[in-house]
Amino acid sequence: DTEVTQTPKHLVMGMTNKKSLKCEQHMGHRAMYWYKQKAKKPPELMFVYSYEKLSINESVPSRFSPECPNSSLLNLHLHALQPEDSALYLCASSQGLADSYEQYFGPGTRLTVT
Amino acid sequence: AQKVTQAQTEISVVEKEDVTLDCVYETRDTTYYLFWYKQPPSGELVFLIRRNSFDEQNEISGRYSWNFQKSTSSFNFTITASQVVDSAVYFCALSVAYGNNRLAFGKGNQVVVIP
């Protein structure tokens, strides 16, 4: 089973709201990723977790706060977002951080900030 | 620095035609990995293939085939006898052996298959 699930599928939030995106995988993968994708652009890496520890933060604004409660779950907490943060947020996982491992992506959460 | 170029932004083909997507990469590393992903309108990126820099064998999987040529730094993808379900954005990506699995994506090719 090569499935990564994400909830919710769609999210509309105001600039003062706090919300969370959730990602789950049951493939036993030890690396998990958050990407942001704007329309007609490739995904941009935001965060990488390896063995539940934050490994990479691509200088993402603090209004995005990742959390990895266990090896199967990855959350992205959102607070005081801006309209330009509207995008598709993709979660991915891989066996580990070795560059040979392919990443498996979830279906994404389409976020609209009003 | 690593870079992937996918020059054709949108390609339209009539169903059953073949379509080839070009991917040219740049890296100074001798060990690297190349990937192709498909992103249908639903949004999920679907892994298609991985190739490492030491394996120049071409690969065929059903109607999909890949041609890897180190001499021209290219990793091209061909869909044979295209079908409407092939309509998607296809991304080529490069990862080098730094141990952080960071992918450098190309801009993607939007393929539209017309019935």
Tab-separated table of C-alpha atoms in Angstrom:
chain	number	residue	atom	x	y	z
A	1	ASP	CA	0.000	0.000	0.000
A	2	THR	CA	1.645	3.210	-1.182
A	3	GLU	CA	-0.917	5.591	0.214
A	4	VAL	CA	-0.482	8.923	1.914
A	5	THR	CA	-3.705	10.487	3.146
A	6	GLN	CA	-4.348	14.154	3.834
A	7	THR	CA	-7.212	15.955	5.523
A	8	PRO	CA	-9.030	18.122	4.875
A	9	LYS	CA	-9.239	18.098	1.101
A	10	HIS	CA	-10.261	21.751	0.972
A	11	LEU	CA	-9.918	24.482	3.574
A	12	VAL	CA	-11.055	28.086	3.564
A	13	MET	CA	-9.819	30.216	6.426
A	14	GLY	CA	-9.682	33.832	7.406
A	15	MET	CA	-6.471	35.619	8.218
A	16	THR	CA	-7.139	35.459	11.950
A	17	ASN	CA	-8.051	31.765	12.095
A	18	LYS	CA	-6.010	28.877	13.410
A	19	LYS	CA	-6.303	25.592	11.557
A	20	SER	CA	-4.311	22.410	11.055
A	21	LEU	CA	-3.574	20.167	8.100
A	22	LYS	CA	-3.075	16.471	8.743
A	23	CYS	CA	-1.098	13.830	6.902
A	24	GLU	CA	-0.848	10.112	7.579
A	25	GLN	CA	1.081	7.211	6.091
A	26	HIS	CA	1.224	3.549	7.073
A	27	MET	CA	4.104	2.432	4.914
A	28	GLY	CA	6.634	2.468	7.748
A	29	HIS	CA	8.411	5.418	6.169
A	30	ARG	CA	10.728	7.407	8.428
A	31	ALA	CA	10.894	10.640	6.448
A	32	MET	CA	7.949	12.974	5.871
A	33	TYR	CA	7.701	16.223	3.957
A	34	TRP	CA	5.501	19.283	3.522
A	35	TYR	CA	5.403	21.045	0.154
A	36	LYS	CA	3.568	24.143	-1.046
A	37	GLN	CA	2.447	24.294	-4.667
A	38	LYS	CA	1.073	27.354	-6.426
A	39	ALA	CA	-0.898	27.007	-9.642
A	40	LYS	CA	1.167	26.054	-12.684
A	41	LYS	CA	4.353	25.763	-10.597
A	42	PRO	CA	6.312	22.800	-9.266
A	43	PRO	CA	6.078	21.904	-5.575
A	44	GLU	CA	8.300	23.878	-3.203
A	45	LEU	CA	9.773	22.131	-0.191
A	46	MET	CA	8.798	23.594	3.179
A	47	PHE	CA	9.781	21.098	5.898
A	48	VAL	CA	11.368	17.669	6.217
A	49	TYR	CA	11.107	15.339	9.188
A	50	SER	CA	13.359	12.348	9.679
A	51	TYR	CA	12.643	9.905	12.505
A	52	GLU	CA	10.167	12.424	13.925
A	53	LYS	CA	12.772	15.176	14.157
A	54	LEU	CA	12.745	18.317	12.046
A	55	SER	CA	15.574	17.958	9.577
A	56	ILE	CA	14.979	20.782	7.119
A	57	ASN	CA	13.099	24.080	7.425
A	58	GLU	CA	13.314	25.989	4.172
A	59	SER	CA	13.067	29.390	5.867
A	60	VAL	CA	9.319	29.097	6.131
A	61	PRO	CA	7.502	31.936	7.974
A	62	SER	CA	6.591	31.123	11.569
A	63	ARG	CA	2.871	31.326	10.781
A	64	PHE	CA	3.423	27.757	9.516
A	65	SER	CA	4.292	25.371	12.336
A	66	PRO	CA	4.964	21.691	11.610
A	67	GLU	CA	4.582	18.862	14.066
A	68	CYS	CA	5.386	15.160	13.855
A	69	PRO	CA	3.618	13.411	16.774
A	70	ASN	CA	4.753	9.951	15.662
A	71	SER	CA	6.291	8.223	12.688
A	72	SER	CA	2.968	7.915	10.855
A	73	LEU	CA	1.560	11.389	11.368
A	74	LEU	CA	2.539	14.845	10.226
A	75	ASN	CA	0.645	18.032	10.994
A	76	LEU	CA	0.950	21.569	9.729
A	77	HIS	CA	-0.480	24.197	12.047
A	78	LEU	CA	-1.586	27.417	10.414
A	79	HIS	CA	-2.040	30.771	12.137
A	80	ALA	CA	-2.474	34.329	10.874
A	81	LEU	CA	-2.006	33.373	7.250
A	82	GLN	CA	-1.933	35.817	4.359
A	83	PRO	CA	-3.919	35.579	1.101
A	84	GLU	CA	-0.673	34.758	-0.741
A	85	ASP	CA	-0.461	31.563	1.314
A	86	SER	CA	-3.392	30.191	-0.679
A	87	ALA	CA	-2.032	27.110	-2.447
A	88	LEU	CA	-2.114	23.327	-2.641
A	89	TYR	CA	-0.271	21.840	0.349
A	90	LEU	CA	1.185	18.428	-0.335
A	91	CYS	CA	2.498	15.907	2.138
A	92	ALA	CA	4.943	13.203	1.100
A	93	SER	CA	6.845	10.355	2.706
A	94	SER	CA	9.827	8.190	1.855
A	95	GLN	CA	11.637	5.253	3.420
A	96	GLY	CA	14.369	7.539	4.643
A	97	LEU	CA	16.356	10.596	3.707
A	98	ALA	CA	18.709	8.867	1.277
A	99	ASP	CA	18.453	10.565	-2.078
A	100	SER	CA	17.661	7.322	-3.844
A	101	TYR	CA	14.312	6.947	-2.099
A	102	GLU	CA	11.297	7.997	-4.070
A	103	GLN	CA	8.766	10.178	-2.320
A	104	TYR	CA	5.109	9.213	-2.207
A	105	PHE	CA	2.684	12.106	-2.203
A	106	GLY	CA	-0.766	12.584	-0.765
A	107	PRO	CA	-3.646	14.203	-2.683
A	108	GLY	CA	-3.049	17.558	-1.026
A	109	THR	CA	-5.132	20.165	0.786
A	110	ARG	CA	-6.335	23.112	-1.282
A	111	LEU	CA	-6.093	26.073	1.039
A	112	THR	CA	-7.785	29.403	0.423
A	113	VAL	CA	-7.020	32.294	2.750
A	114	THR	CA	-9.616	35.089	2.669
B	1	ALA	CA	23.677	23.857	-8.021
B	2	GLN	CA	21.178	21.423	-9.394
B	3	LYS	CA	18.787	22.398	-12.140
B	4	VAL	CA	16.163	20.645	-14.240
B	5	THR	CA	14.806	22.126	-17.448
B	6	GLN	CA	11.563	21.036	-19.045
B	7	ALA	CA	11.285	23.376	-21.973
B	8	GLN	CA	7.843	22.499	-23.317
B	9	THR	CA	5.219	23.970	-21.024
B	10	GLU	CA	2.044	22.693	-22.686
B	11	ILE	CA	1.752	19.913	-25.228
B	12	SER	CA	-1.493	18.928	-26.937
B	13	VAL	CA	-1.834	15.625	-28.762
B	14	VAL	CA	-4.680	13.724	-30.324
B	15	GLU	CA	-5.521	10.440	-28.671
B	16	LYS	CA	-3.339	7.514	-29.853
B	17	GLU	CA	-0.483	9.786	-30.846
B	18	ASP	CA	2.878	9.424	-29.149
B	19	VAL	CA	4.243	12.255	-27.030
B	20	THR	CA	7.798	12.787	-25.806
B	21	LEU	CA	8.646	15.011	-22.862
B	22	ASP	CA	12.171	16.368	-22.687
B	23	CYS	CA	14.092	16.712	-19.435
B	24	VAL	CA	17.579	18.205	-19.292
B	25	TYR	CA	19.410	18.324	-15.992
B	26	GLU	CA	22.504	20.041	-14.626
B	27	THR	CA	24.649	18.828	-11.754
B	28	ARG	CA	28.333	18.600	-10.939
B	29	ASP	CA	27.830	15.497	-8.836
B	30	THR	CA	28.648	12.079	-10.211
B	31	THR	CA	26.042	10.330	-8.068
B	32	TYR	CA	22.502	11.530	-8.569
B	33	TYR	CA	18.981	10.272	-9.066
B	34	LEU	CA	16.367	11.250	-11.588
B	35	PHE	CA	12.620	10.905	-11.174
B	36	TRP	CA	9.449	11.435	-13.145
B	37	TYR	CA	6.156	12.224	-11.436
B	38	LYS	CA	2.658	12.580	-12.876
B	39	GLN	CA	0.197	15.089	-11.413
B	40	PRO	CA	-3.367	14.594	-12.676
B	41	PRO	CA	-6.011	17.280	-12.070
B	42	SER	CA	-6.845	15.656	-8.717
B	43	GLY	CA	-3.546	17.035	-7.397
B	44	GLU	CA	-1.636	14.027	-6.150
B	45	LEU	CA	1.872	13.533	-7.528
B	46	VAL	CA	2.257	9.946	-8.656
B	47	PHE	CA	5.739	8.450	-8.737
B	48	LEU	CA	6.542	6.931	-12.140
B	49	ILE	CA	10.228	6.063	-12.217
B	50	ARG	CA	13.612	6.511	-10.536
B	51	ARG	CA	16.932	6.181	-12.331
B	52	ASN	CA	20.382	6.476	-10.769
B	53	SER	CA	23.327	8.064	-12.527
B	54	PHE	CA	25.147	4.764	-12.963
B	55	ASP	CA	22.324	3.014	-14.723
B	56	GLU	CA	21.857	4.212	-18.285
B	57	GLN	CA	19.531	1.436	-19.331
B	58	ASN	CA	16.357	2.598	-20.946
B	59	GLU	CA	13.140	1.415	-19.406
B	60	ILE	CA	9.715	0.509	-20.666
B	61	SER	CA	6.628	0.115	-18.524
B	62	GLY	CA	3.507	-0.512	-20.548
B	63	ARG	CA	2.930	2.545	-22.743
B	64	TYR	CA	5.604	4.536	-20.891
B	65	SER	CA	9.282	4.521	-21.792
B	66	TRP	CA	12.279	6.486	-20.624
B	67	ASN	CA	15.522	7.314	-22.392
B	68	PHE	CA	18.462	8.294	-20.150
B	69	GLN	CA	21.533	9.727	-21.871
B	70	LYS	CA	24.324	11.000	-19.643
B	71	SER	CA	26.222	12.358	-22.648
B	72	THR	CA	23.478	14.934	-23.214
B	73	SER	CA	22.291	15.130	-19.566
B	74	SER	CA	18.807	14.144	-20.615
B	75	PHE	CA	16.150	11.861	-19.221
B	76	ASN	CA	13.283	11.923	-21.698
B	77	PHE	CA	9.878	10.345	-21.260
B	78	THR	CA	7.655	8.986	-24.025
B	79	ILE	CA	4.007	8.056	-23.799
B	80	THR	CA	3.044	5.735	-26.644
B	81	ALA	CA	-0.510	5.676	-28.010
B	82	SER	CA	-1.668	8.393	-25.635
B	83	GLN	CA	-5.021	8.161	-23.891
B	84	VAL	CA	-7.232	10.804	-22.295
B	85	VAL	CA	-6.203	9.506	-18.849
B	86	ASP	CA	-2.658	10.607	-19.640
B	87	SER	CA	-3.751	14.247	-19.454
B	88	ALA	CA	-1.748	15.614	-16.531
B	89	VAL	CA	1.292	17.651	-15.578
B	90	TYR	CA	4.496	15.651	-15.666
B	91	PHE	CA	7.466	16.690	-13.540
B	92	CYS	CA	11.054	15.624	-13.947
B	93	ALA	CA	13.131	15.904	-10.748
B	94	LEU	CA	16.743	15.515	-9.690
B	95	SER	CA	18.204	14.510	-6.326
B	96	VAL	CA	21.911	14.431	-5.539
B	97	ALA	CA	23.648	12.307	-2.926
B	98	TYR	CA	23.674	14.784	-0.051
B	99	GLY	CA	21.509	12.639	2.197
B	100	ASN	CA	18.578	14.996	2.506
B	101	ASN	CA	16.457	13.791	-0.405
B	102	ARG	CA	15.828	17.324	-1.596
B	103	LEU	CA	14.274	17.267	-5.067
B	104	ALA	CA	14.964	19.874	-7.714
B	105	PHE	CA	11.863	19.891	-9.888
B	106	GLY	CA	11.538	21.062	-13.444
B	107	LYS	CA	8.680	23.426	-14.263
B	108	GLY	CA	6.553	20.561	-15.538
B	109	ASN	CA	4.946	19.637	-18.842
B	110	GLN	CA	1.183	20.048	-19.136
B	111	VAL	CA	0.005	17.253	-21.446
B	112	VAL	CA	-3.469	17.542	-22.928
B	113	VAL	CA	-4.760	14.504	-24.797
B	114	ILE	CA	-7.645	15.379	-27.107
B	115	PRO	CA	-10.161	12.603	-27.731
